[in-house]
Coordinates of C-alpha atoms and ligand atoms in Angstrom, one line a residue:
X1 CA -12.9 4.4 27.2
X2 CA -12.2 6.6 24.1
X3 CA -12.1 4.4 21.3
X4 CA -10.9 5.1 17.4
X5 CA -13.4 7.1 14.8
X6 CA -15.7 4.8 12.9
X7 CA -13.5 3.7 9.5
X8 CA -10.3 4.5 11.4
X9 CA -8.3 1.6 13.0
X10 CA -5.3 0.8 14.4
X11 CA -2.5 -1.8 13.1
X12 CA -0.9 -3.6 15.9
X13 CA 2.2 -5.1 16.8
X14 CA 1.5 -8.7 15.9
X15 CA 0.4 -7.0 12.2
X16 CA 3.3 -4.6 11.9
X17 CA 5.6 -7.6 11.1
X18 CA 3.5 -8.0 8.0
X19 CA 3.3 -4.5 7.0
X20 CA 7.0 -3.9 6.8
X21 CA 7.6 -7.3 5.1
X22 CA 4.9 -5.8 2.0
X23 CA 6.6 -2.4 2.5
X24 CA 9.8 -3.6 2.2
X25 CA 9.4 -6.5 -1.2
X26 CA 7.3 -3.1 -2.9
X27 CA 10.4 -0.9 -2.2
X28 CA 12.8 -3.6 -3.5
X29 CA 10.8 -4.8 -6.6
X30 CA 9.9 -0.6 -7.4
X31 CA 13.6 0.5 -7.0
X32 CA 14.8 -2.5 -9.1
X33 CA 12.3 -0.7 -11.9
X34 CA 14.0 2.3 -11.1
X35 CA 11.7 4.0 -9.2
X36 CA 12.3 6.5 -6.2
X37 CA 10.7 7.1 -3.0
X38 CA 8.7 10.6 -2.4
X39 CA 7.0 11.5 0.6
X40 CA 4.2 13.9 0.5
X41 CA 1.8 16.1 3.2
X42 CA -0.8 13.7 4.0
X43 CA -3.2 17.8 3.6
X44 CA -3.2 19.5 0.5
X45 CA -5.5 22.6 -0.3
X46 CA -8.6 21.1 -1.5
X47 CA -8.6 22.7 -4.7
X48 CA -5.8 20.4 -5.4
X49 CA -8.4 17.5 -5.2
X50 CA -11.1 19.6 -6.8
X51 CA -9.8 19.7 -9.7
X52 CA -7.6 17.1 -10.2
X53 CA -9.7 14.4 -9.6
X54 CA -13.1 16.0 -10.4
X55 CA -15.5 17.9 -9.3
X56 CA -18.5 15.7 -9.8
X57 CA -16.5 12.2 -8.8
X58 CA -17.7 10.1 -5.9
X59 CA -14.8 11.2 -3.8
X60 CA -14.7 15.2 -4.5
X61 CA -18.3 15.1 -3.9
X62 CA -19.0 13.1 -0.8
X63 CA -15.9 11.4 0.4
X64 CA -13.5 14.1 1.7
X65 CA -12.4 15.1 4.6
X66 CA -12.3 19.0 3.8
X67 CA -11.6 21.5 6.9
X68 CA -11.6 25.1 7.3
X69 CA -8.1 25.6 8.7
X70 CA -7.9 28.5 11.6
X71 CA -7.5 31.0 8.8
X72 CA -10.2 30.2 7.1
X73 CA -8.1 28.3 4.2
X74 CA -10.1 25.1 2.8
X75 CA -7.4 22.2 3.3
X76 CA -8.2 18.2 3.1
X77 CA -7.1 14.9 3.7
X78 CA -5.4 13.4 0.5
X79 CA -7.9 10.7 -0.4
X80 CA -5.4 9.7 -3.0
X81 CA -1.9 10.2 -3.9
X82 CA -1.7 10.9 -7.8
X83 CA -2.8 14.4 -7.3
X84 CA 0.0 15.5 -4.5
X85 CA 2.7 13.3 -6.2
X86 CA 1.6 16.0 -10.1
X87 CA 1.5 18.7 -7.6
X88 CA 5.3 18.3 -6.3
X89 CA 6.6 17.1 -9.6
X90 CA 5.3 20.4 -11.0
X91 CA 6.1 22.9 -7.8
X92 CA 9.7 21.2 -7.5
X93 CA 9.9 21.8 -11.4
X94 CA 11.1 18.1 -11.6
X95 CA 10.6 17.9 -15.6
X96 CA 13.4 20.7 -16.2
X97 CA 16.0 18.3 -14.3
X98 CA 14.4 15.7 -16.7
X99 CA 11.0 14.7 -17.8
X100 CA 11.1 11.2 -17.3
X101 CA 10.7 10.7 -13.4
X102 CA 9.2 7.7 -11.6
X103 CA 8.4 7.7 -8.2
X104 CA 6.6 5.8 -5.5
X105 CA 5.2 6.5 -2.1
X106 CA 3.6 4.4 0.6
X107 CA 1.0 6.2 3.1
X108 CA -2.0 6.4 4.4
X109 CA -5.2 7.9 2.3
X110 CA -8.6 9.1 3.8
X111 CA -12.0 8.6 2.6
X112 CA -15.1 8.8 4.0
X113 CA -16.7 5.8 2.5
X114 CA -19.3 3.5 4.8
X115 CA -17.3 1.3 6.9
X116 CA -17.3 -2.4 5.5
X117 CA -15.6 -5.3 5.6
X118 CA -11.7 -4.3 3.6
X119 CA -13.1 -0.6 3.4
X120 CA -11.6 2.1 5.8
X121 CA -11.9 5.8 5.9
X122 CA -8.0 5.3 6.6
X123 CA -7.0 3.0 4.1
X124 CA -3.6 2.6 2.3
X125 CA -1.6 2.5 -0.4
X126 CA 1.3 2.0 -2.4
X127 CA 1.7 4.7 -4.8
X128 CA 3.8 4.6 -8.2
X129 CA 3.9 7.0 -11.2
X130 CA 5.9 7.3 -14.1
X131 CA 6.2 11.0 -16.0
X132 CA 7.7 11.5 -19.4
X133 CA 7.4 8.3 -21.0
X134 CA 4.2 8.3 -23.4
X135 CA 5.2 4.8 -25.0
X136 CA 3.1 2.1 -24.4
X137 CA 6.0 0.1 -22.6
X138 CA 5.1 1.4 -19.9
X139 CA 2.0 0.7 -19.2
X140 CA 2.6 -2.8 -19.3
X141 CA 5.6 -2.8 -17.8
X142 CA 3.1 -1.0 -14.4
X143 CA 1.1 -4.1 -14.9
X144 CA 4.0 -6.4 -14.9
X145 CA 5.4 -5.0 -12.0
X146 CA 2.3 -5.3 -9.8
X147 CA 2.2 -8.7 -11.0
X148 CA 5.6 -9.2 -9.8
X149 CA 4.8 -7.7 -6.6
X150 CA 1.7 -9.8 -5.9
X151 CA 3.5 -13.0 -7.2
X152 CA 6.6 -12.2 -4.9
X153 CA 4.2 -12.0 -1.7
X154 CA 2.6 -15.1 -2.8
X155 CA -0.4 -14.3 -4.1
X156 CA -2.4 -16.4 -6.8
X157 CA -5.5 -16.6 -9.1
X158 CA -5.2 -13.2 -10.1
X159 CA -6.0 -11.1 -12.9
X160 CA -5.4 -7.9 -15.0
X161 CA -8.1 -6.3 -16.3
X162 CA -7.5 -3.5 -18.9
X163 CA -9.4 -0.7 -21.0
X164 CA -8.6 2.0 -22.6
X165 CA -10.6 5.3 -22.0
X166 CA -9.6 7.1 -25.5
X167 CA -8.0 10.6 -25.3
X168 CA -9.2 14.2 -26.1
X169 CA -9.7 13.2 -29.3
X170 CA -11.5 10.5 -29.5
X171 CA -13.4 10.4 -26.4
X172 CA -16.0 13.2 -27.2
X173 CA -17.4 11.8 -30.2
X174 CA -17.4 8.6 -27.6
X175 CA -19.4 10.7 -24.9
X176 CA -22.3 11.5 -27.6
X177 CA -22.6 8.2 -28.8
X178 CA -22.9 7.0 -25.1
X179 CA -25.2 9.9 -23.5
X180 CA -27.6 9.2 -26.9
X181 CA -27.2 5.5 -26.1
X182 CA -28.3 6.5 -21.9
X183 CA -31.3 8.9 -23.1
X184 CA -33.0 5.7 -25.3
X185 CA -32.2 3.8 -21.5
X186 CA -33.1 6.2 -19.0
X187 CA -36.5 4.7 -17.6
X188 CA -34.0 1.9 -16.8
X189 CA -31.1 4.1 -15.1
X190 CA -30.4 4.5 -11.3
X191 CA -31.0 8.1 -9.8
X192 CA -27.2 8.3 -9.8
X193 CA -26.5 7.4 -13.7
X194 CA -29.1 9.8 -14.5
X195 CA -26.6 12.3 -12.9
X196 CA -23.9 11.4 -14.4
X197 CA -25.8 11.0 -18.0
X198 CA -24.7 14.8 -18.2
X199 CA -22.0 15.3 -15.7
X200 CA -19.5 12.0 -16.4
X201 CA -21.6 9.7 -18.1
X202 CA -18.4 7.6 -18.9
X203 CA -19.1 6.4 -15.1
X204 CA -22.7 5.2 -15.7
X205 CA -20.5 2.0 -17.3
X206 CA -19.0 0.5 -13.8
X207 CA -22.6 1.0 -12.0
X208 CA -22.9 -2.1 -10.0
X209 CA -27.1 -1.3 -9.3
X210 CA -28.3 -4.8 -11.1
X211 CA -31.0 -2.7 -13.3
X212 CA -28.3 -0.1 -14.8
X213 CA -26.1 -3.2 -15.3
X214 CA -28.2 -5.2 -17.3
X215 CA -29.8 -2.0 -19.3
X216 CA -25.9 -1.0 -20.2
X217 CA -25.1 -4.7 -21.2
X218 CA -25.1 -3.2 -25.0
X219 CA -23.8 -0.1 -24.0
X220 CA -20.8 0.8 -26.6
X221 CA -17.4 0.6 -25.8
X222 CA -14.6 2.8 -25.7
X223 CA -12.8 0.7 -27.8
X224 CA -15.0 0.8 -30.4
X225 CA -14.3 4.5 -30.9
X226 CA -10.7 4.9 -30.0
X227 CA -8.4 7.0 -33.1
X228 CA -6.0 5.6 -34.4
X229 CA -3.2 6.8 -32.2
X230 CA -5.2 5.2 -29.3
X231 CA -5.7 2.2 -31.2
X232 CA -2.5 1.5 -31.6
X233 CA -1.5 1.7 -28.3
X234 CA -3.3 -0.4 -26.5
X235 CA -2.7 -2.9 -29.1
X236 CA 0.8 -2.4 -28.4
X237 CA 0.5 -3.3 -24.1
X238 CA -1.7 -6.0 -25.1
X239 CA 0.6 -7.6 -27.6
X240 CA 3.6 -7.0 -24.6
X241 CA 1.4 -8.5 -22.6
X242 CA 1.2 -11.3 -24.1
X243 CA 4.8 -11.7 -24.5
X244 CA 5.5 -11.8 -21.1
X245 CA 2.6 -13.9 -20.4
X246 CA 1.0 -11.7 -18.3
X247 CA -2.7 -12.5 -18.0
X248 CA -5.4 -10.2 -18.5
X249 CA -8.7 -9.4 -19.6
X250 CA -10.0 -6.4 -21.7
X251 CA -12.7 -5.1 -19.9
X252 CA -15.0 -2.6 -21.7
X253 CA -16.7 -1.4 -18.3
X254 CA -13.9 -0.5 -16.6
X255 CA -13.6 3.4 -16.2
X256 CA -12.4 4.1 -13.1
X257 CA -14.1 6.3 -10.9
X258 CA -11.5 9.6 -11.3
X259 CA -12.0 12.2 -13.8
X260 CA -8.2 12.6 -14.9
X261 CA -7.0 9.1 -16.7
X262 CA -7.1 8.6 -20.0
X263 CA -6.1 5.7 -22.5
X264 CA -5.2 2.9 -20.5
X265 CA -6.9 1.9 -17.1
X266 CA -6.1 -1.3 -15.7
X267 CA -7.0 -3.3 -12.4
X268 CA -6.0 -6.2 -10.7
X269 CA -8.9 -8.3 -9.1
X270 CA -8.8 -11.1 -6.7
X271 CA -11.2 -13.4 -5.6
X272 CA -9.3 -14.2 -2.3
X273 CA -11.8 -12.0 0.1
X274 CA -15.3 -13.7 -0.7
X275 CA -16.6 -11.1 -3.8
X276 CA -14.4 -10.1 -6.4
X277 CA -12.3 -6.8 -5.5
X278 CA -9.5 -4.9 -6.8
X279 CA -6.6 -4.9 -5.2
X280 CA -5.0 -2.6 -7.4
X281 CA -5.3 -0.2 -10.1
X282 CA -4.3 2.4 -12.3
X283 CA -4.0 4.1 -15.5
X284 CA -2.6 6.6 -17.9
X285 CA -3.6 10.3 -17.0
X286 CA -1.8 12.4 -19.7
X287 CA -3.4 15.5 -19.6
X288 CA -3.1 16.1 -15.8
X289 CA 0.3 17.5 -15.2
X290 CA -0.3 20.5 -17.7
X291 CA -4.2 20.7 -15.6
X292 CA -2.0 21.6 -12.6
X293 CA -0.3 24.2 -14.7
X294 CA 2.8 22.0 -15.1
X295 CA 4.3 21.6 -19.2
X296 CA 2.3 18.9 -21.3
X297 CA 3.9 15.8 -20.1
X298 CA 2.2 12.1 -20.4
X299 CA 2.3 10.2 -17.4
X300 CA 0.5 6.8 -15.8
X301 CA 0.6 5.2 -12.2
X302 CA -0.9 2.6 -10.4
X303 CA -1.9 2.6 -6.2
X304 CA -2.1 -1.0 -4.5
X305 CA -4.7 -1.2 -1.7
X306 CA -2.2 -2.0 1.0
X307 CA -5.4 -3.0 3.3
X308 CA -6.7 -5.6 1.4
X309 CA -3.1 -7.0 0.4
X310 CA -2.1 -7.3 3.7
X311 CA -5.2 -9.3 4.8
X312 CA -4.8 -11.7 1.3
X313 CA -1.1 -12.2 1.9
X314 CA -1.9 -13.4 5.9
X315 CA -4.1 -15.3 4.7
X316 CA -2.0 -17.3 1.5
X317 CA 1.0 -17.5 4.0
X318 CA 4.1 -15.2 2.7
X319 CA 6.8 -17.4 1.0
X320 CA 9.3 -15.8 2.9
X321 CA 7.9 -15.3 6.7
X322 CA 8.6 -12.1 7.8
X323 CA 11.3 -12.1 10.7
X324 CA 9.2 -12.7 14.2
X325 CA 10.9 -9.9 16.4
X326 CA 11.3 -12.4 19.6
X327 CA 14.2 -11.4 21.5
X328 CA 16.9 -13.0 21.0
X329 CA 18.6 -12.2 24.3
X330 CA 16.0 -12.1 27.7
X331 CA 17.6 -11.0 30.8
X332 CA 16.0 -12.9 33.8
X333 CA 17.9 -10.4 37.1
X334 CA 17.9 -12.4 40.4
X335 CA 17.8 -9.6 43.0
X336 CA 19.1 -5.7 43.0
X337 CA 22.7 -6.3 42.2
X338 CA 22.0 -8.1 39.0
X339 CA 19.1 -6.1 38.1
X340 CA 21.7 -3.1 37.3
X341 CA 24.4 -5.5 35.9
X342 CA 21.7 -6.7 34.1
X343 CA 20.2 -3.2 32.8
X344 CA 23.7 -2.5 31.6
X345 CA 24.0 -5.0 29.6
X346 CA 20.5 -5.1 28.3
X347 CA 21.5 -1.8 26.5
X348 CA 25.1 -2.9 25.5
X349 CA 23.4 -5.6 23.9
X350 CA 20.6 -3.5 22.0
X351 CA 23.3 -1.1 20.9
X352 CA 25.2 -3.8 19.5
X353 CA 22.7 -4.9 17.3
X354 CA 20.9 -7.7 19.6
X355 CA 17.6 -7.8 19.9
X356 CA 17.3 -7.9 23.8
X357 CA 14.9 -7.8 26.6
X358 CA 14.7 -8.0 29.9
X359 CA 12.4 -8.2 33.4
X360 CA 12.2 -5.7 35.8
X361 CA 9.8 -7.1 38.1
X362 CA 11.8 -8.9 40.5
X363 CA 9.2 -11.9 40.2
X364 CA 11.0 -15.4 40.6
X365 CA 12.9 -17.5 38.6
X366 CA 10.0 -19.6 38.3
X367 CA 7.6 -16.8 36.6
X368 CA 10.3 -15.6 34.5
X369 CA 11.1 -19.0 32.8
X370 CA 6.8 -18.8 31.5
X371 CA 7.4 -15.1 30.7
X372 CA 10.8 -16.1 28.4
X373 CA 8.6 -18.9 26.9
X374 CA 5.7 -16.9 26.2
X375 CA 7.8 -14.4 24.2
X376 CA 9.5 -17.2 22.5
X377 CA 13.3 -15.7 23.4
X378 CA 15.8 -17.5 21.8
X379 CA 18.3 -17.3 25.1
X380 CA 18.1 -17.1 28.1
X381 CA 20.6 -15.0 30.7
X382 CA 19.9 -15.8 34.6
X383 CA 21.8 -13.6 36.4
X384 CA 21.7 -14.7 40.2
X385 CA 23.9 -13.3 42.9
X386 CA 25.3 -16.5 43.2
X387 CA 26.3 -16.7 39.6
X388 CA 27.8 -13.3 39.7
X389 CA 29.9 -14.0 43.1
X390 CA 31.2 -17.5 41.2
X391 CA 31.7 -16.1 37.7
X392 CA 30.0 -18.9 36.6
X393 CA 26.9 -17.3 34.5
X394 CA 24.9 -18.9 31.8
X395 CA 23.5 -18.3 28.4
X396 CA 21.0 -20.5 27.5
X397 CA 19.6 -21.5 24.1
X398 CA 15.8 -22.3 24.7
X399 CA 15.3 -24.2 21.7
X400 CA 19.1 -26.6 22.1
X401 CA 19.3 -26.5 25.6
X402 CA 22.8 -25.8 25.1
X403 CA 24.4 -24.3 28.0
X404 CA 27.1 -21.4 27.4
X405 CA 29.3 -20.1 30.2
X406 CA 29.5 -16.3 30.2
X407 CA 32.3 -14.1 32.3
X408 CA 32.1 -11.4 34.4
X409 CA 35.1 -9.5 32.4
X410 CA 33.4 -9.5 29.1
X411 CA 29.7 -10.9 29.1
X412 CA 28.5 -8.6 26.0
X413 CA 31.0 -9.5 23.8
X414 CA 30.6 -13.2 24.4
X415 CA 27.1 -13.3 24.2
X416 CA 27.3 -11.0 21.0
X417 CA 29.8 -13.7 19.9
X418 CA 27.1 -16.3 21.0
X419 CA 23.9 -15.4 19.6
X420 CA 25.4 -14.3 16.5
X421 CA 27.4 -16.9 15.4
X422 CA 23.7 -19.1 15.9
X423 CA 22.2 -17.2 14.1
X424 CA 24.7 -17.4 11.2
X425 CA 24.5 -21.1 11.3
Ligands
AMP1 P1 -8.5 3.8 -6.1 O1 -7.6 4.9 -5.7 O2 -9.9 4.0 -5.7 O3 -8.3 3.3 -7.5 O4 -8.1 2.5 -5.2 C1 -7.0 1.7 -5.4 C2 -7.0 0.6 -4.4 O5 -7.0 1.1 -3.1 C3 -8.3 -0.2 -4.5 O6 -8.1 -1.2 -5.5 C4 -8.5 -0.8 -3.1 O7 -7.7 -2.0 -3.0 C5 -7.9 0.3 -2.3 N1 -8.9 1.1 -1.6 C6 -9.6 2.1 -2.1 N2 -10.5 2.6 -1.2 C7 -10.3 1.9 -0.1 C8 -10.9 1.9 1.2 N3 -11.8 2.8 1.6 N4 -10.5 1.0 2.1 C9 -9.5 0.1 1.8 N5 -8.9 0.0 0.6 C10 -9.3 0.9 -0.3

């Protein structure tokens, strides 16, 4: 049997339900903000990655899937969506139309991370970003939205956490203060945060090794050494924040594991899953677009694990189920006559919007009464040779036991009329 690649799995039917439901509240609560959908190639050239999201990050350096194509041409598997999403808004030239664009997209990512419980090397997301709009509004109003978004599917006991990461001009004065702080801690540093000490020591800050957490318990903050433009800004989404009662928590190690944000970062953690995770985050990454040779434009985005919301909201229960996609119409065919009367219809009815099946077996009566059950069919259409020869068929609803007659001269319309007048009730 040939199964799936470690990391990579498949959703199924009974699961897909689900999915759409999340697709579908994102895509309403994102347009309602004004956002638009964009779809992007799941492969970009690698350099795209490279040096977007940067060179010595935990993803860049171990966690792509990067290919030689046949020509020799270095191409890989988005692990993230930010990067494509700058990419297209600078190759379309979107900002000459107008700067201010906000889009979202909803795909797949890859990763190869180690396989664990809510970790995939497929994984994914739901993808927004905003360009143009340097005003701290915005930020919260990403934070309010995923907010919204979790609320809506039902989701509780979350919170925000926020930073801010300081900007080309305050954050190298930040960097010294920190890499002095590291060399007075090194004998108490991981091999990994002695790494980073020189290439992103900014990242020694979220290590979750117990020794480099409690060395960098003193470790200075950010926010201790943002300017005052900086300042002033995250004291801005704080104080919105607050006004719309959003809650949140500064957090002075978060940092985010990509090289491109600056200013604000934010995450929203859960508790549902056992250990605390995020199951979202995001966060201002001004400087990019003009890194991917695009004009100097701000911009901030978020990307929802899609993964791990899906398993939280089965779990909590949605507080709208989504639709079960039982068939409203099954089509139990008594013999060969009404098995193409039958077949007819079964497609009439599909076409005209009712969800219909129907058996081909042949089996009897008996065996297709369990089968209607067992897919939870709303009615029932026995079509016996009998039936047919006294134009008496019959439409049954499984769950009234109401018995409809049906006629030979217009059975489609009737049971159109039927099933959706119940379901209108
Ligand atoms: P990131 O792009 O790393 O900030 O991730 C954003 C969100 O995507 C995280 O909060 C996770 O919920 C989710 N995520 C990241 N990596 C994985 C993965 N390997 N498997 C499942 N979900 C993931």
């Amino acid at each position: 049997m040939i199964q799936t690649i470690r990391g990579f799995r498949d959703i199924l039917p009974q699961d897909t339900a689900l999915w759409q439901y999340i697709e579908k509240t994102a895509s309403e609560i994102l347009e309602n903000f004004g956002f638009q959908e964009i779809r992007i190639p799941i492969m970009e050239k690698t350099e795209l990655f490279a040096r977007s999201i940067g060179e010595s990050t935990d993803i860049v350096e171990k966690e792509m899937y990067t290919f030689a194509d046949r020509k020799g041409d270095s191409i890989t598997l988005r692990p993230e969506a930010t990067a494509s999403v700058v990419r297209s808004y600078v190759q379309h030239k979107m900002h000459s139309q107008d700067p201010v664009q906000k889009l979202y997209t909803i795909g797949p990512m890859f990763r190869r991370e180690r396989p664990q419980k809510g970790r995939y090397r497929q994984f994914y997301q739901i993808n927004a970003e905003v360009f143009g709009i340097s005003a701290p509004h915005i930020d919260a109003q990403l934070i309010l939205i995923l907010n919204e978004l979790l609320k809506r599917l039902g989701l509780s006991g979350l919170k925000a956490h926020i930073n801010s990461l300081g900007c080309p001009e305050c954050r190298p004065h930040f960097q010294t203060t920190l890499t002095a702080f590291l060399e007075d801690k090194k004998d108490h540093l991981c091999e990994i945060c002695i790494k980073r000490m020189e290439r992103n020591p900014l990242r020694t800050l979220d290590c979750k090794v117990p020794s480099c957490r409690e060395a960098l318990e003193d470790a200075p903050s950010t926010l201790d050494h943002l300017c005052t433009g900086c300042l002033d800004h995250f004291n801005t989404v704080k104080r919105l924040l607050d006004v719309q009662n959003v809650e949140y928590a500064v957090d002075k190690t978060l940092v985010r594991g990509l090289d491109y944000y600056s200013r604000t970062a934010f995450e929203i953690l859960t508790d549902a899953l056992g250990a605390q995770s995020a199951v979202a985050g995001g966060g201002r990454y001004d400087a990019l677009v003009s890194e991917l040779h695009g004009p100097e434009i701000p911009a901030i985005g978020f990307a929802v694990g899609f993964d791990r919301l899906a398993e939280i909201v089965a779990q909590a229960g949605p507080k709208d189920a989504p639709p079960t996609l039982s068939p409203e119409v099954f089509i139990l065919p008594l013999g060969e006559d009404a098995l193409e009367h039958g077949y007819l219809w079964a497609c009439e009815l599909a076409a005209a919007g009712i969800r219909t099946e129907m058996d081909f077996s042949g089996r009897s009566l008996k065996s297709l009464m369990k089968r209607a059950d067992r897919l939870n069919a709303s009615h029932v259409l026995i079509i016996g040779q009998r039936e047919m020869e006294e134009n008496s068929l019959v439409l049954r609803n499984m769950k009234t036991r109401e018995q409809h007659p049906i006629s030979m001269d217009n059975p489609v319309g009737r049971i159109v009329s039927i099933v959706q007048k119940k379901l209108n009730q």
